[in-house]
Each structure stands twice: as C-alpha cells, then as structure tokens.
Amino acid sequence: MAFKAEYIWIDGTDPSPSMRSKTRVLADGTTDFPIWGFDGSSTNQAPGENSDCVLRPVYSCPDPIRGGNDVLVMCEVLLPDMTPHPTNTRAACADVAEKFADEEAWFGIEQEYTLFEADGQQPLGFPEGGFPGPQGPYYCAVGANNIFGREISEAHASACIEAGIGIAGTNAEVMPGQWEFQVGPLGPLEVSDQLWVSRWLLHRVAEEYDVVVSIDPKPVLGDWNGAGCHTNYSTKSMRESYQPIVDACEALGKNIQEHILNYGAGNENRLTGAHETQRIDQFSYGVSDRGASIRIPWQVEVDQKGYLEDRRPASNMDPYLVTRLIVQTTCG
Ligand code: ADP
Ligand code: MN
Ligand code: MN
Ligand code: MN
C-alpha cells in the first residue's frame, strides 16, 4: 500500500524562520525519498517570477502522528541549480561537522518553549487579561494550580520517542505555561536535524489541543523568565580531561559577537543579567554559575572532565548555526 511522507523544511521568515511541511504519497517500499519542490514565493524564499525551490531529504523517521508506515522527512532547501539556498544553514554545518569529525563533538540542547491559548496572546496559566502569581512555584511543579499544558509536553515526548528522536527529558519551567525538553547528546548535524523535527512535532501535537507554541525568547515582558536553548557541548578531549573545557570557554570568550549575532532574534530582551542570564553585552564563564554566559556544571568540575553549557542561545535559535559556530570557534 502507498504511504504518506510529510516533507518538512525551514522557511525564509525574517528574522526568525518558521517551519513548513506538505504531504507526498509514495509507493509501497520506497526508502530512497525523492527530491521535491515548493513555491518559494509563498515562504519568503523566492520571487514570484522565479519561484521554484528544491527540497532535498536529509533525515527521516517514523511519523508518530499518523502511525503505520508513514514517515517524517526533514529536508534542506536548495536552489534549482542544486546549490544551497541562502536560507539553508545546514550545508555549512555539514562542512564544519565533516572537517572536525575527529573531535567527536556532541551536543545536548535544552529547548524551552511557551504554550499559548489559540489566540496567541494569553499564555496557558495566565488569567484572561491579567497575570498569575509571581514565579516560584511553577518550575518542575505538580498540581493543577501550578501546571498548565502537561498533556502537551507528555504527548510530545511520547511522539519523539516513537519517532526515534534522541529526546533526553522534559520539565516544567519557571514561568507558567513554559516547558522544556532536551535532545541529545548527538553530533552537530544529528542533533540539529532532530531538534528541528522535534519542534515540528511540538507544533503539530499542540494543534490537537488548540494550543499555540511560541519559541519567542521573551514571550512575556517584565518579571517573567525568558525562553532559551541552552547548548551543552563536549568534544572527545573535553570528555577525557578538564583543561580542554577551560580552553573551549576561553576560545568562546574571544569570539563573542559572531556567536551573539547568530544565537536567535530578540535575544536582547532575554539576556538582561536577570532571570538566570548574563547580560548580552558581557561574557563570563564559571562553575555552577547560572548567571554566566557559559556554565561548567558542578559535577564536571568534580569529575575533572565532561562538558560545558552555553546558556546564551535563545529558544528560537537555529541549531545548524549554533552548533557550527561552537565547533568552529573551539576546534578551529
Ligand atoms: P540543566 O541542569 O541545565 O537544566 P539538562 O538536564 O536540562 O540540564 O540538560 C543537560 C543536557 O546536557 C542533556 O541534554 C544531556 O544529554 C546533555 N549532555 C550530557 N552530557 C553531555 C556531554 N558530554 N556533551 C554534550 N551534552 C551533554
Ligand atoms: Mn534543563
Ligand atoms: Mn530550562
Ligand atoms: Mn540548562
């Protein structure tokens, strides 16, 4: 029997891309997913008079929404001449991943997000037109007075597991309606492909509940936590001894601007120095320090080996950009 393949790609919405997808019915037994195309003039990726863009499959997994033999197919976007489209950040990530493959880079990414009522205005757990009680009881809470949208976090995690995505865990966050899941540790391309598919699954799962997912880094202004994508990183040598971790922190401290410029739009509203962040215009690293740009986890100092956590990337960051830059800066 024929089956459905959901082709997923990243569009050209500025300054923060959105995800798009469409369905292709393929003949029974197809394993080599064909190249496909789409109308780039409807996604900010091409002018109307020359609108064709190309979808090239890069990662596929079982489709946990449809089930059966159906699949999800993550794609990169190419120009009709088969070179990477300007919005394609994966191609450069693939080059760097290959160049530094011997370093065996691993990434574990903590994706935070905020759930909104279908109007896109009111976060789950916020009373209509007002605010809930101050932050404190919500993080990792249990109980209907402090938890909003657990059914979505649960359904999403199960969907990721069924799809074979390397999801590592979930937790309720500091602001009501805010959640997190982690993907990894995996190599730069693998974690990025899987994070994008897991984001698509999150939007898709939330549809069923008439809830909207926001990955805006500061969804509610004021005394409410922003949303980030803490990026945990190690190389083989960092997993074996401590000095390479310090060296990586020092290297990141010498290339601050290029990283900040590629760590997500609107991040200046989040990296204020409050709410467990360092200011966007300052750089620091430290053991256990959640107010630093880079945290070395306490256990890593005890073990004298392990990984570092770059706390700067925003929830809407592009993992192809972030993982490429971290590898380039620390291994280059
Ligand atoms: P936090 O205490 O910052 O909330 P989390 O438990 O949410 O930390 O996330 C930590 C992430 O770090 C997990 O995704 C985990 O897989 C990842 N991680 C663990 N060890 C490594 C490593 N050696 N290299 C890269 N990532 C790692
Ligand atoms: Mn976390
Ligand atoms: Mn978190
Ligand atoms: Mn973290």
mmCIF file of C-alpha atoms and ligand atoms in Angstrom:
data_model
loop_
_atom_site.group_PDB
_atom_site.id
_atom_site.type_symbol
_atom_site.label_atom_id
_atom_site.label_comp_id
_atom_site.label_asym_id
_atom_site.label_seq_id
_atom_site.Cartn_x
_atom_site.Cartn_y
_atom_site.Cartn_z
ATOM 1 C CA MET A 1 0.000 0.000 0.000
ATOM 2 C CA ALA A 2 1.145 3.541 -0.643
ATOM 3 C CA PHE A 3 2.151 5.629 2.377
ATOM 4 C CA LYS A 4 2.405 9.292 3.381
ATOM 5 C CA ALA A 5 5.691 11.157 3.739
ATOM 6 C CA GLU A 6 5.498 14.554 5.436
ATOM 7 C CA TYR A 7 8.257 16.693 3.888
ATOM 8 C CA ILE A 8 9.356 19.322 6.447
ATOM 9 C CA TRP A 9 11.528 22.380 5.810
ATOM 10 C CA ILE A 10 12.610 25.709 7.279
ATOM 11 C CA ASP A 11 11.222 28.807 5.554
ATOM 12 C CA GLY A 12 12.622 32.302 4.998
ATOM 13 C CA THR A 13 10.582 34.259 7.545
ATOM 14 C CA ASP A 14 12.700 37.151 8.809
ATOM 15 C CA PRO A 15 14.116 37.464 11.418
ATOM 16 C CA SER A 16 13.042 34.090 12.796
ATOM 17 C CA PRO A 17 12.228 31.266 10.378
ATOM 18 C CA SER A 18 9.085 29.143 10.673
ATOM 19 C CA MET A 19 8.556 25.517 9.725
ATOM 20 C CA ARG A 20 6.538 24.336 6.739
ATOM 21 C CA SER A 21 5.517 20.904 5.557
ATOM 22 C CA LYS A 22 3.461 19.132 2.927
ATOM 23 C CA THR A 23 2.486 15.580 2.214
ATOM 24 C CA ARG A 24 3.727 13.321 -0.522
ATOM 25 C CA VAL A 25 2.185 9.918 -1.183
ATOM 26 C CA LEU A 26 4.870 7.386 -2.079
ATOM 27 C CA ALA A 27 4.681 3.860 -3.444
ATOM 28 C CA ASP A 28 4.940 0.954 -1.038
ATOM 29 C CA GLY A 29 8.554 0.081 -0.282
ATOM 30 C CA THR A 30 10.062 3.471 -1.188
ATOM 31 C CA THR A 31 13.094 4.004 1.050
ATOM 32 C CA ASP A 32 15.064 6.457 -1.062
ATOM 33 C CA PHE A 33 12.958 9.599 -0.635
ATOM 34 C CA PRO A 34 12.867 11.635 -3.840
ATOM 35 C CA ILE A 35 13.807 15.275 -4.192
ATOM 36 C CA TRP A 36 10.719 17.525 -4.324
ATOM 37 C CA GLY A 37 9.884 21.200 -4.839
ATOM 38 C CA PHE A 38 7.737 24.008 -3.470
ATOM 39 C CA ASP A 39 6.616 27.544 -4.189
ATOM 40 C CA GLY A 40 9.327 29.690 -2.608
ATOM 41 C CA SER A 41 7.362 32.883 -3.296
ATOM 42 C CA SER A 42 4.930 31.843 -0.543
ATOM 43 C CA THR A 43 7.676 31.245 2.062
ATOM 44 C CA ASN A 44 9.933 34.298 1.634
ATOM 45 C CA GLN A 45 12.399 32.150 -0.270
ATOM 46 C CA ALA A 46 11.951 33.241 -3.905
ATOM 47 C CA PRO A 47 10.454 35.984 -6.096
ATOM 48 C CA GLY A 48 7.109 35.166 -7.780
ATOM 49 C CA GLU A 49 8.508 35.178 -11.297
ATOM 50 C CA ASN A 50 11.151 32.562 -10.417
ATOM 51 C CA SER A 51 9.529 30.743 -7.562
ATOM 52 C CA ASP A 52 10.748 27.140 -7.577
ATOM 53 C CA CYS A 53 12.812 25.891 -4.653
ATOM 54 C CA VAL A 54 14.062 22.350 -4.151
ATOM 55 C CA LEU A 55 13.572 20.083 -1.125
ATOM 56 C CA ARG A 56 16.325 17.555 -0.527
ATOM 57 C CA PRO A 57 15.652 14.944 2.180
ATOM 58 C CA VAL A 58 18.355 14.826 4.876
ATOM 59 C CA TYR A 59 16.766 12.888 7.763
ATOM 60 C CA SER A 60 13.695 10.692 8.109
ATOM 61 C CA CYS A 61 11.899 8.885 10.902
ATOM 62 C CA PRO A 62 8.589 7.116 11.547
ATOM 63 C CA ASP A 63 5.640 9.531 11.745
ATOM 64 C CA PRO A 64 4.237 9.121 15.271
ATOM 65 C CA ILE A 65 1.172 11.254 14.462
ATOM 66 C CA ARG A 66 -0.083 9.210 11.535
ATOM 67 C CA GLY A 67 1.497 5.918 12.558
ATOM 68 C CA GLY A 68 1.601 2.868 10.307
ATOM 69 C CA ASN A 69 4.242 3.091 7.583
ATOM 70 C CA ASP A 70 4.021 6.877 7.352
ATOM 71 C CA VAL A 71 7.191 8.916 7.777
ATOM 72 C CA LEU A 72 8.503 12.408 8.509
ATOM 73 C CA VAL A 73 11.176 13.651 6.112
ATOM 74 C CA MET A 74 13.325 16.618 7.172
ATOM 75 C CA CYS A 75 14.641 18.476 4.129
ATOM 76 C CA GLU A 76 17.190 21.126 3.286
ATOM 77 C CA VAL A 77 16.295 23.826 0.763
ATOM 78 C CA LEU A 78 18.260 24.132 -2.469
ATOM 79 C CA LEU A 79 18.126 26.480 -5.435
ATOM 80 C CA PRO A 80 17.076 24.947 -8.767
ATOM 81 C CA ASP A 81 20.769 24.605 -9.678
ATOM 82 C CA MET A 82 21.071 22.316 -6.618
ATOM 83 C CA THR A 83 23.312 24.661 -4.644
ATOM 84 C CA PRO A 84 22.237 25.592 -1.079
ATOM 85 C CA HIS A 85 19.516 28.252 -0.850
ATOM 86 C CA PRO A 86 20.616 31.395 1.076
ATOM 87 C CA THR A 87 18.292 30.306 3.940
ATOM 88 C CA ASN A 88 19.978 26.877 4.074
ATOM 89 C CA THR A 89 22.212 26.934 7.164
ATOM 90 C CA ARG A 90 22.636 23.155 7.213
ATOM 91 C CA ALA A 91 25.095 22.965 4.322
ATOM 92 C CA ALA A 92 27.763 24.984 6.176
ATOM 93 C CA CYS A 93 27.100 22.980 9.340
ATOM 94 C CA ALA A 94 27.676 19.777 7.370
ATOM 95 C CA ASP A 95 31.010 21.114 6.077
ATOM 96 C CA VAL A 96 32.236 22.010 9.570
ATOM 97 C CA ALA A 97 30.960 18.752 11.071
ATOM 98 C CA GLU A 98 32.951 16.836 8.472
ATOM 99 C CA LYS A 99 36.071 18.991 8.813
ATOM 100 C CA PHE A 100 36.234 18.444 12.579
ATOM 101 C CA ALA A 101 34.762 14.931 12.698
ATOM 102 C CA ASP A 102 37.868 13.673 14.542
ATOM 103 C CA GLU A 103 36.952 15.872 17.545
ATOM 104 C CA GLU A 104 33.749 13.814 18.033
ATOM 105 C CA ALA A 105 31.625 16.805 19.051
ATOM 106 C CA TRP A 106 28.433 16.075 20.994
ATOM 107 C CA PHE A 107 25.570 18.462 21.687
ATOM 108 C CA GLY A 108 22.664 18.245 24.121
ATOM 109 C CA ILE A 109 20.174 21.059 23.513
ATOM 110 C CA GLU A 110 17.571 22.201 26.074
ATOM 111 C CA GLN A 111 14.616 23.548 24.099
ATOM 112 C CA GLU A 112 12.386 25.860 26.136
ATOM 113 C CA TYR A 113 9.021 26.984 24.792
ATOM 114 C CA THR A 114 5.812 28.663 25.911
ATOM 115 C CA LEU A 115 2.254 27.471 25.335
ATOM 116 C CA PHE A 116 -0.431 29.999 24.410
ATOM 117 C CA GLU A 117 -4.193 29.857 24.070
ATOM 118 C CA ALA A 118 -5.278 29.644 20.424
ATOM 119 C CA ASP A 119 -5.411 33.476 20.263
ATOM 120 C CA GLY A 120 -1.616 33.501 20.552
ATOM 121 C CA GLN A 121 -1.902 36.263 23.183
ATOM 122 C CA GLN A 122 -2.545 34.570 26.502
ATOM 123 C CA PRO A 123 -0.008 32.071 27.884
ATOM 124 C CA LEU A 124 -1.511 28.929 29.428
ATOM 125 C CA GLY A 125 -1.921 29.560 33.156
ATOM 126 C CA PHE A 126 -2.342 33.321 32.761
ATOM 127 C CA PRO A 127 -5.819 34.610 33.692
ATOM 128 C CA GLU A 128 -7.598 36.463 30.894
ATOM 129 C CA GLY A 129 -6.138 39.963 30.552
ATOM 130 C CA GLY A 130 -4.049 39.592 33.721
ATOM 131 C CA PHE A 131 -1.158 37.882 35.429
ATOM 132 C CA PRO A 132 -0.771 34.825 37.640
ATOM 133 C CA GLY A 133 1.045 34.828 40.981
ATOM 134 C CA PRO A 134 4.794 35.535 40.800
ATOM 135 C CA GLN A 135 7.317 32.925 39.687
ATOM 136 C CA GLY A 136 8.498 30.433 42.259
ATOM 137 C CA PRO A 137 6.107 27.503 42.494
ATOM 138 C CA TYR A 138 5.867 26.602 38.805
ATOM 139 C CA TYR A 139 9.291 25.101 37.948
ATOM 140 C CA CYS A 140 9.097 21.280 37.962
ATOM 141 C CA ALA A 141 5.802 21.552 39.836
ATOM 142 C CA VAL A 142 2.986 19.091 40.314
ATOM 143 C CA GLY A 143 -0.664 20.048 40.779
ATOM 144 C CA ALA A 144 -3.329 21.759 38.702
ATOM 145 C CA ASN A 145 -2.764 25.154 40.364
ATOM 146 C CA ASN A 146 0.830 25.322 39.096
ATOM 147 C CA ILE A 147 0.942 23.166 35.959
ATOM 148 C CA PHE A 148 -0.522 24.212 32.607
ATOM 149 C CA GLY A 149 -0.270 22.089 29.465
ATOM 150 C CA ARG A 150 1.353 18.944 30.807
ATOM 151 C CA GLU A 151 -0.736 16.835 28.401
ATOM 152 C CA ILE A 152 1.079 18.543 25.520
ATOM 153 C CA SER A 153 4.564 18.041 26.964
ATOM 154 C CA GLU A 154 3.685 14.374 27.604
ATOM 155 C CA ALA A 155 2.194 13.728 24.163
ATOM 156 C CA HIS A 156 5.166 15.452 22.526
ATOM 157 C CA ALA A 157 7.762 13.411 24.437
ATOM 158 C CA SER A 158 5.953 10.180 23.545
ATOM 159 C CA ALA A 159 5.792 11.237 19.904
ATOM 160 C CA CYS A 160 9.547 11.952 19.856
ATOM 161 C CA ILE A 161 10.315 8.570 21.422
ATOM 162 C CA GLU A 162 8.113 6.817 18.859
ATOM 163 C CA ALA A 163 9.865 8.696 16.071
ATOM 164 C CA GLY A 164 13.263 7.597 17.346
ATOM 165 C CA ILE A 165 14.341 11.182 18.096
ATOM 166 C CA GLY A 166 17.031 11.376 20.794
ATOM 167 C CA ILE A 167 14.905 13.210 23.352
ATOM 168 C CA ALA A 168 16.597 13.131 26.777
ATOM 169 C CA GLY A 169 13.924 14.510 29.116
ATOM 170 C CA THR A 170 11.303 17.178 29.828
ATOM 171 C CA ASN A 171 10.469 19.618 32.631
ATOM 172 C CA ALA A 172 8.033 22.363 33.521
ATOM 173 C CA GLU A 173 9.764 25.762 33.521
ATOM 174 C CA VAL A 174 9.869 28.816 35.763
ATOM 175 C CA MET A 175 7.057 30.765 34.054
ATOM 176 C CA PRO A 176 3.550 29.262 33.974
ATOM 177 C CA GLY A 177 2.858 27.606 30.605
ATOM 178 C CA GLN A 178 6.589 27.341 29.902
ATOM 179 C CA TRP A 179 8.192 23.923 29.314
ATOM 180 C CA GLU A 180 11.457 22.354 28.236
ATOM 181 C CA PHE A 181 12.634 19.225 26.514
ATOM 182 C CA GLN A 182 16.195 18.167 25.736
ATOM 183 C CA VAL A 183 17.586 16.486 22.616
ATOM 184 C CA GLY A 184 20.980 14.779 22.611
ATOM 185 C CA PRO A 185 23.785 14.254 23.170
ATOM 186 C CA LEU A 186 24.323 13.780 19.450
ATOM 187 C CA GLY A 187 26.667 15.091 16.747
ATOM 188 C CA PRO A 188 26.095 18.604 15.341
ATOM 189 C CA LEU A 189 24.065 17.576 12.289
ATOM 190 C CA GLU A 190 22.157 14.811 14.053
ATOM 191 C CA VAL A 191 21.112 16.989 16.997
ATOM 192 C CA SER A 192 20.111 19.817 14.659
ATOM 193 C CA ASP A 193 18.047 17.682 12.275
ATOM 194 C CA GLN A 194 16.328 16.013 15.210
ATOM 195 C CA LEU A 195 15.722 19.271 17.091
ATOM 196 C CA TRP A 196 14.014 20.768 14.042
ATOM 197 C CA VAL A 197 11.806 17.687 13.615
ATOM 198 C CA SER A 198 11.006 17.699 17.343
ATOM 199 C CA ARG A 199 9.977 21.368 17.063
ATOM 200 C CA TRP A 200 7.693 20.484 14.156
ATOM 201 C CA LEU A 201 6.202 17.660 16.226
ATOM 202 C CA LEU A 202 5.618 20.066 19.113
ATOM 203 C CA HIS A 203 3.635 22.484 16.933
ATOM 204 C CA ARG A 204 1.780 19.545 15.413
ATOM 205 C CA VAL A 205 0.907 17.906 18.748
ATOM 206 C CA ALA A 206 -0.275 21.250 20.188
ATOM 207 C CA GLU A 207 -2.644 21.668 17.211
ATOM 208 C CA GLU A 208 -4.664 18.768 18.596
ATOM 209 C CA TYR A 209 -5.217 20.730 21.829
ATOM 210 C CA ASP A 210 -5.969 24.026 20.062
ATOM 211 C CA VAL A 211 -2.856 25.450 21.698
ATOM 212 C CA VAL A 212 -0.120 27.537 20.026
ATOM 213 C CA VAL A 213 3.593 27.006 20.687
ATOM 214 C CA SER A 214 5.862 30.046 20.890
ATOM 215 C CA ILE A 215 9.650 29.861 20.793
ATOM 216 C CA ASP A 216 9.944 33.633 21.287
ATOM 217 C CA PRO A 217 12.886 34.199 23.679
ATOM 218 C CA LYS A 218 10.908 36.697 25.784
ATOM 219 C CA PRO A 219 7.238 35.853 25.336
ATOM 220 C CA VAL A 220 6.077 37.999 28.277
ATOM 221 C CA LEU A 221 7.946 41.210 29.068
ATOM 222 C CA GLY A 222 8.668 42.086 32.680
ATOM 223 C CA ASP A 223 9.490 39.890 35.639
ATOM 224 C CA TRP A 224 8.962 36.615 33.793
ATOM 225 C CA ASN A 225 11.654 34.204 32.662
ATOM 226 C CA GLY A 226 12.578 34.212 29.004
ATOM 227 C CA ALA A 227 12.986 31.039 26.966
ATOM 228 C CA GLY A 228 16.365 29.728 25.879
ATOM 229 C CA CYS A 229 18.065 26.837 24.175
ATOM 230 C CA HIS A 230 20.983 26.081 26.489
ATOM 231 C CA THR A 231 23.520 24.244 24.363
ATOM 232 C CA ASN A 232 25.586 21.612 26.154
ATOM 233 C CA TYR A 233 28.763 20.740 24.320
ATOM 234 C CA SER A 234 31.723 18.427 24.519
ATOM 235 C CA THR A 235 34.474 17.022 22.358
ATOM 236 C CA LYS A 236 36.276 13.762 22.927
ATOM 237 C CA SER A 237 39.118 15.564 24.702
ATOM 238 C CA MET A 238 36.670 17.504 26.936
ATOM 239 C CA ARG A 239 35.092 14.189 27.930
ATOM 240 C CA GLU A 240 38.534 12.935 28.950
ATOM 241 C CA SER A 241 40.048 15.871 30.874
ATOM 242 C CA TYR A 242 39.335 19.330 32.305
ATOM 243 C CA GLN A 243 41.798 21.702 30.628
ATOM 244 C CA PRO A 244 40.140 21.351 27.175
ATOM 245 C CA ILE A 245 36.879 22.558 28.783
ATOM 246 C CA VAL A 246 38.610 25.698 30.095
ATOM 247 C CA ASP A 247 40.307 26.154 26.718
ATOM 248 C CA ALA A 248 36.907 25.960 24.969
ATOM 249 C CA CYS A 249 35.482 28.623 27.332
ATOM 250 C CA GLU A 250 38.469 30.886 26.630
ATOM 251 C CA ALA A 251 38.058 30.403 22.863
ATOM 252 C CA LEU A 252 34.338 31.271 23.087
ATOM 253 C CA GLY A 253 35.330 34.409 25.044
ATOM 254 C CA LYS A 254 37.412 35.556 22.065
ATOM 255 C CA ASN A 255 34.559 35.327 19.538
ATOM 256 C CA ILE A 256 31.618 36.824 21.400
ATOM 257 C CA GLN A 257 29.961 38.989 18.753
ATOM 258 C CA GLU A 258 29.748 36.392 15.988
ATOM 259 C CA HIS A 259 28.026 33.994 18.369
ATOM 260 C CA ILE A 260 25.575 36.525 19.818
ATOM 261 C CA LEU A 261 24.583 37.674 16.322
ATOM 262 C CA ASN A 262 23.648 34.084 15.426
ATOM 263 C CA TYR A 263 22.044 32.958 18.684
ATOM 264 C CA GLY A 264 18.457 33.957 17.860
ATOM 265 C CA ALA A 265 16.447 37.119 17.122
ATOM 266 C CA GLY A 266 15.133 39.113 20.071
ATOM 267 C CA ASN A 267 17.667 37.592 22.453
ATOM 268 C CA GLU A 268 18.487 41.086 23.790
ATOM 269 C CA ASN A 269 15.119 41.021 25.573
ATOM 270 C CA ARG A 270 16.137 37.813 27.350
ATOM 271 C CA LEU A 271 19.850 38.221 28.113
ATOM 272 C CA THR A 272 19.412 41.049 30.610
ATOM 273 C CA GLY A 273 21.511 39.818 33.535
ATOM 274 C CA ALA A 274 18.331 38.867 35.412
ATOM 275 C CA HIS A 275 16.341 35.604 35.363
ATOM 276 C CA GLU A 276 19.387 33.310 35.340
ATOM 277 C CA THR A 277 21.116 35.017 32.410
ATOM 278 C CA GLN A 278 24.268 37.006 31.749
ATOM 279 C CA ARG A 279 23.834 40.379 30.013
ATOM 280 C CA ILE A 280 24.065 40.217 26.222
ATOM 281 C CA ASP A 281 26.982 42.701 26.257
ATOM 282 C CA GLN A 282 29.044 40.788 28.816
ATOM 283 C CA PHE A 283 30.843 37.444 28.721
ATOM 284 C CA SER A 284 31.751 35.208 31.632
ATOM 285 C CA TYR A 285 32.159 31.547 32.438
ATOM 286 C CA GLY A 286 32.091 29.754 35.750
ATOM 287 C CA VAL A 287 31.389 26.576 37.662
ATOM 288 C CA SER A 288 27.710 26.188 38.641
ATOM 289 C CA ASP A 289 27.078 29.833 37.663
ATOM 290 C CA ARG A 290 23.628 30.237 36.114
ATOM 291 C CA GLY A 291 24.305 33.960 35.742
ATOM 292 C CA ALA A 292 27.274 33.279 33.465
ATOM 293 C CA SER A 293 27.318 33.069 29.672
ATOM 294 C CA ILE A 294 28.922 29.616 29.933
ATOM 295 C CA ARG A 295 28.328 27.297 32.882
ATOM 296 C CA ILE A 296 30.603 24.421 33.777
ATOM 297 C CA PRO A 297 28.322 22.032 35.670
ATOM 298 C CA TRP A 298 29.353 21.309 39.277
ATOM 299 C CA GLN A 299 29.690 17.590 38.565
ATOM 300 C CA VAL A 300 32.041 18.323 35.668
ATOM 301 C CA GLU A 301 34.441 20.153 37.985
ATOM 302 C CA VAL A 302 34.236 17.280 40.469
ATOM 303 C CA ASP A 303 34.912 14.697 37.743
ATOM 304 C CA GLN A 304 37.531 16.934 36.059
ATOM 305 C CA LYS A 305 36.009 16.098 32.680
ATOM 306 C CA GLY A 306 32.708 16.321 30.825
ATOM 307 C CA TYR A 307 31.089 19.246 29.013
ATOM 308 C CA LEU A 308 30.150 22.925 29.126
ATOM 309 C CA GLU A 309 26.787 24.651 28.832
ATOM 310 C CA ASP A 310 26.489 27.698 26.568
ATOM 311 C CA ARG A 311 23.500 29.457 28.171
ATOM 312 C CA ARG A 312 23.233 32.240 25.591
ATOM 313 C CA PRO A 313 21.310 30.672 22.657
ATOM 314 C CA ALA A 314 17.670 31.795 22.537
ATOM 315 C CA SER A 315 14.730 29.417 22.235
ATOM 316 C CA ASN A 316 14.305 30.412 18.566
ATOM 317 C CA MET A 317 17.942 29.764 17.656
ATOM 318 C CA ASP A 318 18.883 27.754 14.595
ATOM 319 C CA PRO A 319 20.851 24.704 15.796
ATOM 320 C CA TYR A 320 22.664 24.429 12.441
ATOM 321 C CA LEU A 321 24.136 27.896 13.093
ATOM 322 C CA VAL A 322 24.809 27.438 16.805
ATOM 323 C CA THR A 323 26.482 24.018 16.622
ATOM 324 C CA ARG A 324 28.563 25.053 13.601
ATOM 325 C CA LEU A 325 29.834 28.181 15.350
ATOM 326 C CA ILE A 326 30.672 26.391 18.597
ATOM 327 C CA VAL A 327 32.675 23.709 16.783
ATOM 328 C CA GLN A 328 34.389 26.290 14.572
ATOM 329 C CA THR A 329 35.316 28.593 17.449
ATOM 330 C CA THR A 330 36.545 25.894 19.831
ATOM 331 C CA CYS A 331 38.172 23.487 17.361
ATOM 332 C CA GLY A 332 39.333 25.890 14.631
HETATM 333 P P1 ADP B 1 20.180 21.765 33.191
HETATM 334 O O1 ADP B 1 20.703 21.373 34.537
HETATM 335 O O2 ADP B 1 20.993 22.865 32.594
HETATM 336 O O3 ADP B 1 18.712 22.036 33.167
HETATM 337 P P2 ADP B 1 19.524 19.457 31.473
HETATM 338 O O4 ADP B 1 19.487 18.179 32.221
HETATM 339 O O5 ADP B 1 18.228 20.072 31.099
HETATM 340 O O6 ADP B 1 20.486 20.482 32.266
HETATM 341 O O7 ADP B 1 20.301 19.258 30.098
HETATM 342 C C1 ADP B 1 21.597 18.782 30.049
HETATM 343 C C2 ADP B 1 21.871 18.257 28.664
HETATM 344 O O8 ADP B 1 23.262 18.009 28.535
HETATM 345 C C3 ADP B 1 21.158 16.967 28.329
HETATM 346 O O9 ADP B 1 20.501 17.105 27.082
HETATM 347 C C4 ADP B 1 22.301 15.968 28.198
HETATM 348 O O10 ADP B 1 22.035 14.993 27.227
HETATM 349 C C5 ADP B 1 23.438 16.868 27.751
HETATM 350 N N1 ADP B 1 24.761 16.302 27.994
HETATM 351 C C6 ADP B 1 25.157 15.471 28.994
HETATM 352 N N2 ADP B 1 26.443 15.122 28.840
HETATM 353 C C7 ADP B 1 26.885 15.755 27.717
HETATM 354 C C8 ADP B 1 28.138 15.782 27.020
HETATM 355 N N3 ADP B 1 29.209 15.118 27.471
HETATM 356 N N4 ADP B 1 28.228 16.531 25.903
HETATM 357 C C9 ADP B 1 27.169 17.221 25.465
HETATM 358 N N5 ADP B 1 25.972 17.226 26.064
HETATM 359 C C10 ADP B 1 25.811 16.502 27.170
HETATM 360 MN MN MN B 2 17.374 21.970 31.550
HETATM 361 MN MN MN B 3 15.479 25.288 31.425
HETATM 362 MN MN MN B 4 20.474 24.430 31.277
#
